[in-house]
mmCIF file of C-alpha atoms in Angstrom:
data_model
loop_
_atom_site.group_PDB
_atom_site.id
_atom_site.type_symbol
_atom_site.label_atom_id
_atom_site.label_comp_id
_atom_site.label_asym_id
_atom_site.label_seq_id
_atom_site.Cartn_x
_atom_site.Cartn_y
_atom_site.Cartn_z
ATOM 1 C CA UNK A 1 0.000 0.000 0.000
ATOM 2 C CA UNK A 2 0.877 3.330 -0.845
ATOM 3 C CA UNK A 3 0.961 5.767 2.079
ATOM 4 C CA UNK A 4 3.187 8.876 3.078
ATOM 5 C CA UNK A 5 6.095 7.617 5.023
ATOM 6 C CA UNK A 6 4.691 10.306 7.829
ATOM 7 C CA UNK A 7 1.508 7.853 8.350
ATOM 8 C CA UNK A 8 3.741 5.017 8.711
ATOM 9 C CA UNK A 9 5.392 6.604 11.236
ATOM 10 C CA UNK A 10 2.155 7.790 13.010
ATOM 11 C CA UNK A 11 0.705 3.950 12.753
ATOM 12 C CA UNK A 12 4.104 2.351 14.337
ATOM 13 C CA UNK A 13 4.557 5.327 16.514
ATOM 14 C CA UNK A 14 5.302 4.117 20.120
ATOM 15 C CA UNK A 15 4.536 7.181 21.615
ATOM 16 C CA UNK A 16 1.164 7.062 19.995
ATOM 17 C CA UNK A 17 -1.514 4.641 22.254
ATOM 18 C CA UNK A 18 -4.836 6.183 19.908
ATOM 19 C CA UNK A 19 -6.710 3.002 18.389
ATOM 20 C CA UNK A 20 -8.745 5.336 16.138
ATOM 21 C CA UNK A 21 -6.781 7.489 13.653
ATOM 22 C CA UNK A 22 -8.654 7.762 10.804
ATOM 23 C CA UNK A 23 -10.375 6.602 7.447
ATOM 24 C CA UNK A 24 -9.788 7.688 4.126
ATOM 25 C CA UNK A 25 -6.769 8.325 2.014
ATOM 26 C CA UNK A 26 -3.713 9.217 3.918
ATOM 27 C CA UNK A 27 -2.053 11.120 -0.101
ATOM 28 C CA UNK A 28 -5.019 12.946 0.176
ATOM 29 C CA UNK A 29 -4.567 17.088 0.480
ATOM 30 C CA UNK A 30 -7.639 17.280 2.694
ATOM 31 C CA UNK A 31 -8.571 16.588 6.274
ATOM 32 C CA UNK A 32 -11.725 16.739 7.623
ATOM 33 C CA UNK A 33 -12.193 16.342 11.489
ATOM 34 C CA UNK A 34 -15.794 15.799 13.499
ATOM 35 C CA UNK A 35 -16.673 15.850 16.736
ATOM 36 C CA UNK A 36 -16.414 12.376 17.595
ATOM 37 C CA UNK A 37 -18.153 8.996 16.412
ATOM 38 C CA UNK A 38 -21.368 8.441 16.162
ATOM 39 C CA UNK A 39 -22.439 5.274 17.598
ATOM 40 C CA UNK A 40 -24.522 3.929 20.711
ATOM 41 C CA UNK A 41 -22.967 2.687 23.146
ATOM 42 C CA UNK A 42 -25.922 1.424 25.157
ATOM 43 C CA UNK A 43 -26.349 -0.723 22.506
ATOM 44 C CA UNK A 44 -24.712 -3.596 21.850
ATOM 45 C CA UNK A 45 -25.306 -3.097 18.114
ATOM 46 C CA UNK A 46 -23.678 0.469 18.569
ATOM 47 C CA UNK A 47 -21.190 -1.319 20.540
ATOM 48 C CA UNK A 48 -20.049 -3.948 18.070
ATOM 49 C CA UNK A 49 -19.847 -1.112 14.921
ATOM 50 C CA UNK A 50 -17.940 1.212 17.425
ATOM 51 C CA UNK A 51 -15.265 -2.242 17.695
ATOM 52 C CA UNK A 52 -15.326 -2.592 13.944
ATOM 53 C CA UNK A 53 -14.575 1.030 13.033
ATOM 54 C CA UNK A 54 -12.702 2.554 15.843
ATOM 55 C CA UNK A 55 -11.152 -0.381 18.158
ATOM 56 C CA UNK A 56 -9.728 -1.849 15.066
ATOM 57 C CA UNK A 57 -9.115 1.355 12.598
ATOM 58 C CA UNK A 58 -5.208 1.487 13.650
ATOM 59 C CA UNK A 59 -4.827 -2.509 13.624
ATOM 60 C CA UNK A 60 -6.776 -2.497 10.014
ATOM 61 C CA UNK A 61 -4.475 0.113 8.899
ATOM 62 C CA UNK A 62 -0.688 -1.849 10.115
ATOM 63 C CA UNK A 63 -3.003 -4.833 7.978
ATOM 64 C CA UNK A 64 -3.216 -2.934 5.007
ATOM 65 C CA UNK A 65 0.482 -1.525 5.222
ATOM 66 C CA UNK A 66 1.525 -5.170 5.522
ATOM 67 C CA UNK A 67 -0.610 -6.713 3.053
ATOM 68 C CA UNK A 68 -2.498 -9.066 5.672
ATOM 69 C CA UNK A 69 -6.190 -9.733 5.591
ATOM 70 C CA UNK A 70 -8.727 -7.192 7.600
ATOM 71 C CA UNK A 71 -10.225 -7.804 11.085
ATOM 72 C CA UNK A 72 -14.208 -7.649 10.766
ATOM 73 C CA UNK A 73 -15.692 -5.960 8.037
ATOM 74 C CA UNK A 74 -14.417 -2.151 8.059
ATOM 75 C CA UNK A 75 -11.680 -1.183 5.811
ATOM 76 C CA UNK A 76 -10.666 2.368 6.487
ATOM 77 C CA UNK A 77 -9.384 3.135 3.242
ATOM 78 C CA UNK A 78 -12.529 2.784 1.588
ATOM 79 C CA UNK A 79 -15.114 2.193 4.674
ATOM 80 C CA UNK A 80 -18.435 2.704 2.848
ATOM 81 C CA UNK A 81 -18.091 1.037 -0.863
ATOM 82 C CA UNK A 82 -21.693 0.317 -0.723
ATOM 83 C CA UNK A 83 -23.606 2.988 0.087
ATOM 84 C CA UNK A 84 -25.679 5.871 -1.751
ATOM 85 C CA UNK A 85 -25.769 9.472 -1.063
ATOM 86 C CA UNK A 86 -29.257 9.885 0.340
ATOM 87 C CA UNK A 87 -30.529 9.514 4.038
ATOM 88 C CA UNK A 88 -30.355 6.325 5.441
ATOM 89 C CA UNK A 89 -33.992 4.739 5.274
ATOM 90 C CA UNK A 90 -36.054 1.970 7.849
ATOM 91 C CA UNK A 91 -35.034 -0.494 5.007
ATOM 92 C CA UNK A 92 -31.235 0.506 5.582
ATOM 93 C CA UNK A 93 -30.285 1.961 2.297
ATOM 94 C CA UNK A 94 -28.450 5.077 2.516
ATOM 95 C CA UNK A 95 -26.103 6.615 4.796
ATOM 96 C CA UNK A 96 -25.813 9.277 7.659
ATOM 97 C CA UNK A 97 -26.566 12.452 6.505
ATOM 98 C CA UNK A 98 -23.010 13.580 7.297
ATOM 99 C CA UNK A 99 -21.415 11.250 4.889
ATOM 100 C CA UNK A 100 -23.779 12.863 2.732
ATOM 101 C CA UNK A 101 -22.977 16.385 3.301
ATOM 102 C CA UNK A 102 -19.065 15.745 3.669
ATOM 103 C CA UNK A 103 -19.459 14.233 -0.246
ATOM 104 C CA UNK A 104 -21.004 17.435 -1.391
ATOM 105 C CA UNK A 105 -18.495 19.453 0.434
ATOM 106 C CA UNK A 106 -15.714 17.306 -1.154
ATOM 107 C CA UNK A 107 -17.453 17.463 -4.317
ATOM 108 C CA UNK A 108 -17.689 21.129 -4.530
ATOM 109 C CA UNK A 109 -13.666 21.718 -3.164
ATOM 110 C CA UNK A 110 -13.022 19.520 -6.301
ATOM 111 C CA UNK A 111 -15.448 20.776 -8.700
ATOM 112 C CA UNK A 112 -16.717 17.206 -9.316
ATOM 113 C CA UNK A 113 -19.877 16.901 -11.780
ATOM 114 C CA UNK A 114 -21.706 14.054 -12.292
ATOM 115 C CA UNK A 115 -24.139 13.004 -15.534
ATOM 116 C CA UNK A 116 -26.695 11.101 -12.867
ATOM 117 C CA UNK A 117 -29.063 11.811 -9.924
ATOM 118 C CA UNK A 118 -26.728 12.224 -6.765
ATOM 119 C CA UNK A 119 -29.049 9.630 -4.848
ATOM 120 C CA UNK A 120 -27.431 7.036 -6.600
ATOM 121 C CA UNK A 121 -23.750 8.182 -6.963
ATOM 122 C CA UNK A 122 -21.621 6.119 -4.204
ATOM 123 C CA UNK A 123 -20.368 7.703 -1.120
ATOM 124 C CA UNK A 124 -16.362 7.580 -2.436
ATOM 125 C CA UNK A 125 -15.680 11.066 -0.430
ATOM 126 C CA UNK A 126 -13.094 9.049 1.586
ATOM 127 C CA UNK A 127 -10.808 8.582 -1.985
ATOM 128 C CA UNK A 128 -10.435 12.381 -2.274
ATOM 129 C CA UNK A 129 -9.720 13.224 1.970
ATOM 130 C CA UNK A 130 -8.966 11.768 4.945
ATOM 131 C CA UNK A 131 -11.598 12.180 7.795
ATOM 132 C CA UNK A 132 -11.081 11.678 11.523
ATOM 133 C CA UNK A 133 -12.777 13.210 15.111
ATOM 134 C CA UNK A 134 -11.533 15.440 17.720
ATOM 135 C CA UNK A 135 -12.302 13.028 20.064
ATOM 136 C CA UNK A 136 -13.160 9.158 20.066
ATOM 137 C CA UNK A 137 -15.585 8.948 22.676
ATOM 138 C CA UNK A 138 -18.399 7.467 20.770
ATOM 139 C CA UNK A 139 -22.185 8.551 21.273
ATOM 140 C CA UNK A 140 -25.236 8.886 19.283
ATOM 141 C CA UNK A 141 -25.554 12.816 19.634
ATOM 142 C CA UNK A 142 -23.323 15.319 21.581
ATOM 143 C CA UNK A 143 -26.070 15.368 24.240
ATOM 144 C CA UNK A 144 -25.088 11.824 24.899
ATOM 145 C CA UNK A 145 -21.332 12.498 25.239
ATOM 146 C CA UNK A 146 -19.442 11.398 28.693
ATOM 147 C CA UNK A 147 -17.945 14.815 29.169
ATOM 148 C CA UNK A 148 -15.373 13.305 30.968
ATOM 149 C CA UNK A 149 -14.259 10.751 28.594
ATOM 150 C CA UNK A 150 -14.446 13.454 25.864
ATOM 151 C CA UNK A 151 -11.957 16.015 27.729
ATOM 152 C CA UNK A 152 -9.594 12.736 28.045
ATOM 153 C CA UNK A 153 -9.628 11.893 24.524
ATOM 154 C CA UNK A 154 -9.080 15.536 23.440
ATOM 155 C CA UNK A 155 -6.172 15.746 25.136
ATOM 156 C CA UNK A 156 -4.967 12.431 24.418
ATOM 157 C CA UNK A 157 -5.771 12.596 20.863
ATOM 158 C CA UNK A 158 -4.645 16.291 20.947
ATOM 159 C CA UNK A 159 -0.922 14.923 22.079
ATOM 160 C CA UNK A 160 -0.477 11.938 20.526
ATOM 161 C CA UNK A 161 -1.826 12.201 16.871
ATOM 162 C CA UNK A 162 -2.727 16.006 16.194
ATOM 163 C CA UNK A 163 0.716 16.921 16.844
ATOM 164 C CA UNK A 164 2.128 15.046 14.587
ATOM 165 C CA UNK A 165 3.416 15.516 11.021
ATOM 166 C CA UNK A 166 1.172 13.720 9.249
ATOM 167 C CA UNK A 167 -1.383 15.494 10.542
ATOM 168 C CA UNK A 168 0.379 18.837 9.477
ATOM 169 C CA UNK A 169 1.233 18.319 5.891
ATOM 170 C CA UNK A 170 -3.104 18.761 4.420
ATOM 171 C CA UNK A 171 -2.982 21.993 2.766
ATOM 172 C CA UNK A 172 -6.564 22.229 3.899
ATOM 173 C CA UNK A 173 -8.072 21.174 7.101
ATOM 174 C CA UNK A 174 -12.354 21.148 7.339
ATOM 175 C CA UNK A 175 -13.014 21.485 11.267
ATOM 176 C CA UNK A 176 -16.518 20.517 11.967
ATOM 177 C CA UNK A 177 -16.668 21.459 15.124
ATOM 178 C CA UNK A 178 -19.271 24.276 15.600
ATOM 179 C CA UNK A 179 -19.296 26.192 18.735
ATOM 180 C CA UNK A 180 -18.775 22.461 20.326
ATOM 181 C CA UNK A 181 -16.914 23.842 23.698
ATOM 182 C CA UNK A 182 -15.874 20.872 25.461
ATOM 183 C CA UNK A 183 -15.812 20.477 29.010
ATOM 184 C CA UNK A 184 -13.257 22.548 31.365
ATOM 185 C CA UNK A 185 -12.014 25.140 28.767
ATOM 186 C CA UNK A 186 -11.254 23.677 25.149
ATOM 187 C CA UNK A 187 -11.636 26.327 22.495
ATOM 188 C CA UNK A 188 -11.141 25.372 19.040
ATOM 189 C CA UNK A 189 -9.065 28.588 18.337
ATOM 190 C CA UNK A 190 -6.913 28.063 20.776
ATOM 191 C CA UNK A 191 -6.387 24.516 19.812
ATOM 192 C CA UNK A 192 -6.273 25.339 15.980
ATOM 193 C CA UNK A 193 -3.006 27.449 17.188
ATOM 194 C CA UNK A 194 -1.510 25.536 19.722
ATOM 195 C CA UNK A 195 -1.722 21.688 18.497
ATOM 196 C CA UNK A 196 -2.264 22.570 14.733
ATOM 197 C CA UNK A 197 -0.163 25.527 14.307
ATOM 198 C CA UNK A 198 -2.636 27.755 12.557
ATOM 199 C CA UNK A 199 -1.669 31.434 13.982
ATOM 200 C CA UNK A 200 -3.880 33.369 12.476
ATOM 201 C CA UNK A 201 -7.107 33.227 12.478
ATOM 202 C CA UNK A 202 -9.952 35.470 10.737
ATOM 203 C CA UNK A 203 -13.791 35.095 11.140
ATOM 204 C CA UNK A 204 -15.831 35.384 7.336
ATOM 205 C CA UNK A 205 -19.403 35.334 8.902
ATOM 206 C CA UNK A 206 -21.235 34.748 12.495
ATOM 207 C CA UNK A 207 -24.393 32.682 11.030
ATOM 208 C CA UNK A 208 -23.970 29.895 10.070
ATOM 209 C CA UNK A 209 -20.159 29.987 12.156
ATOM 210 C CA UNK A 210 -17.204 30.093 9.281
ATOM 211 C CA UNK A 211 -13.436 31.336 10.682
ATOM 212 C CA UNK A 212 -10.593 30.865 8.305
ATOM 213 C CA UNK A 213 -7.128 30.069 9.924
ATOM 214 C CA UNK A 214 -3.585 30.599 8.459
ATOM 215 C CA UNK A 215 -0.333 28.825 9.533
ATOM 216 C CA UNK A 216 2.559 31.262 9.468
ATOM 217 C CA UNK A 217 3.771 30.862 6.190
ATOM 218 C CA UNK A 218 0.353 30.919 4.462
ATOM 219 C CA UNK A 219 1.194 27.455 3.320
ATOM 220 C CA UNK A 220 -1.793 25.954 4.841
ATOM 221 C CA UNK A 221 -5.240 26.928 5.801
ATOM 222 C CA UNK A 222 -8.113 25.559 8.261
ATOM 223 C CA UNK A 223 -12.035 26.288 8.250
ATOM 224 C CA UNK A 224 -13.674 26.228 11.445
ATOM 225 C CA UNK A 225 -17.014 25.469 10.551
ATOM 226 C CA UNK A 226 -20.442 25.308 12.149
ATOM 227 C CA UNK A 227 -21.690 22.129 12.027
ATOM 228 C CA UNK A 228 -22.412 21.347 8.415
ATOM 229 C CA UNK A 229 -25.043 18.177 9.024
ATOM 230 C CA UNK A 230 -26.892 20.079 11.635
ATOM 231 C CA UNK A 231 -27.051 23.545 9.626
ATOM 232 C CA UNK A 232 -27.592 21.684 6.106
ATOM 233 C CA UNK A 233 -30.540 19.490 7.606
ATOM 234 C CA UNK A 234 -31.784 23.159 8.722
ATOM 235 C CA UNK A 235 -31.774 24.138 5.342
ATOM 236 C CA UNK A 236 -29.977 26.945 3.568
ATOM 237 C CA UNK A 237 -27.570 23.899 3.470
ATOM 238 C CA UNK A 238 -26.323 24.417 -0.347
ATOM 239 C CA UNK A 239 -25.438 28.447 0.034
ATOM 240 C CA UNK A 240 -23.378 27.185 3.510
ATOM 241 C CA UNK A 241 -21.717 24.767 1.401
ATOM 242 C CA UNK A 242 -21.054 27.315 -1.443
ATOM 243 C CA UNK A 243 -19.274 29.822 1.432
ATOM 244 C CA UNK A 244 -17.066 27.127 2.414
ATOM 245 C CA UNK A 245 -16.092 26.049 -1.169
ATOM 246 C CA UNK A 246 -16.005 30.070 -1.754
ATOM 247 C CA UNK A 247 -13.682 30.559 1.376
ATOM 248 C CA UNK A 248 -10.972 27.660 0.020
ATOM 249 C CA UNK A 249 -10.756 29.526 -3.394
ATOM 250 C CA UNK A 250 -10.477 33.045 -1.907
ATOM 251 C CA UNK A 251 -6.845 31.608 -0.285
ATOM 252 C CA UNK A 252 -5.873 32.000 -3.875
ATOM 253 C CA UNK A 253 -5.367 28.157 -4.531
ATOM 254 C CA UNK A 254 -6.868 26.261 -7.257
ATOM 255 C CA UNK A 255 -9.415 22.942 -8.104
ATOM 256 C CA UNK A 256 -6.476 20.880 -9.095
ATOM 257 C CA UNK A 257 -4.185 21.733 -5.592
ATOM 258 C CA UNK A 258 -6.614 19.360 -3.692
ATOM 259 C CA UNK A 259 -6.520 16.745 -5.670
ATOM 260 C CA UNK A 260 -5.004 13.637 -4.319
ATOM 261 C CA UNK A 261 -1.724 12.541 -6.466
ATOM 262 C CA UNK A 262 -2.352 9.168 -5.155
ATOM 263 C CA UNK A 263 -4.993 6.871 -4.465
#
């Protein structure tokens, strides 16, 4: 497999004791980054898929490296081959509405057109990014969240994978985060600075929540977004899309700078 020597280094890292790192393409040029997962643990259906895709991400990943067959069903290169870009129905076809939205936000940072109905197109967003959380403690909805266990895994997850290079080398970062203030004092801004390395920082409208940050050298930028499942679903999705897509291109860059050289 094909991956940056930087994520080799991150998935063999001693100093690194995170389980979940990621899914997507590690050659991709852009990171996305949630809240956290979204499954139920006081389920033990939400248990088992939080195993499968977040207990086993970093194990799947040395498997793919070395060429050895996957643990359950969840490959994080390509996690969701099968589904469709429309709202998951009773019958199960579909997918979370923020799969969907992240596609149409990856869609319209590449300038992707397609010559059929977007219901059917697959979900492939994960070919043209790499997508992870802020934190790993798993829960249905942030109301749900152990506040506690969420503080631990920012920091943790702050320290041991943020800080890294691998992390540091997307030319754009996404961060879905809202006004999400987790417990005892996180602020994304400060953390955009002070794990990321964004310095400057620059806020393009109040409602819906969009801040563009710079690193130093103007090399790299990250969007602190409001949440873009919660505000699309609200509707006025498509123009909040549009200001996001807008916001990349007013950096100067172009379509083709995002593209992954590698897949």
């Amino acid at each position: 497999m094909n991956v940056p020597k930087s994520f080799v280094d991150l998935i063999y890292s001693a100093d690194n004791h995170q389980n979940y790192i990621g899914m997507g393409n590690p050659n991709a040029k852009i990171l996305i980054i949630g809240r956290e997962p979204a499954h139920d643990l006081q389920s033990e259906e939400g248990k088992e898929n939080h195993r499968q895709d977040i207990e086993l991400n970093r194990e799947n990943w040395k498997n793919l490296i070395e060429g050895k067959p996957l643990i359950g069903r969840c490959n994080p290169r390509r996690p969701f081959p099968n589904q469709r870009c429309f709202k998951q129905n009773e019958s199960g076809q579909g997918t979370a509405m923020t799969w969907v939205n992240y596609q149409k936000l990856v869609d319209l940072i590449l300038f992707r057109e397609y010559d059929m109905p977007y219901s059917i197109r697959p979900v492939d967003f994960h070919d043209f990014c790499f997508h992870t959380d802020i934190s790993a403690a798993s829960a249905l909805n942030r109301q749900q969240v152990n506040k506690d266990s969420k503080k631990v895994s920012v920091e943790e997850r702050s320290r041991e994978l943020f800080s890294h290079t691998f992390f540091h080398q997307f030319p754009l970062v996404i961060l879905n985060l809202g006004k999400d203030v987790a417990p005892n004092g996180y602020v994304p801004l400060e953390w955009c600075s002070k794990v990321m390395g964004f310095s400057e920082a620059k806020q393009i409208r109040d409602k819906p929540m969009l801040w563009l940050n710079k690193d130093a050298e103007h090399h790299r930028i990250l969007l602190h977004t409001a949440n873009i499942s919660v505000n699309c679903e609200a509707g006025g999705g498509w123009n909040f899309l549009t200001a996001i897509q807008q916001a990349v291109y007013d950096n100067g860059s172009n379509p083709q700078f995002y593209w992954p050289d590698l897949y």
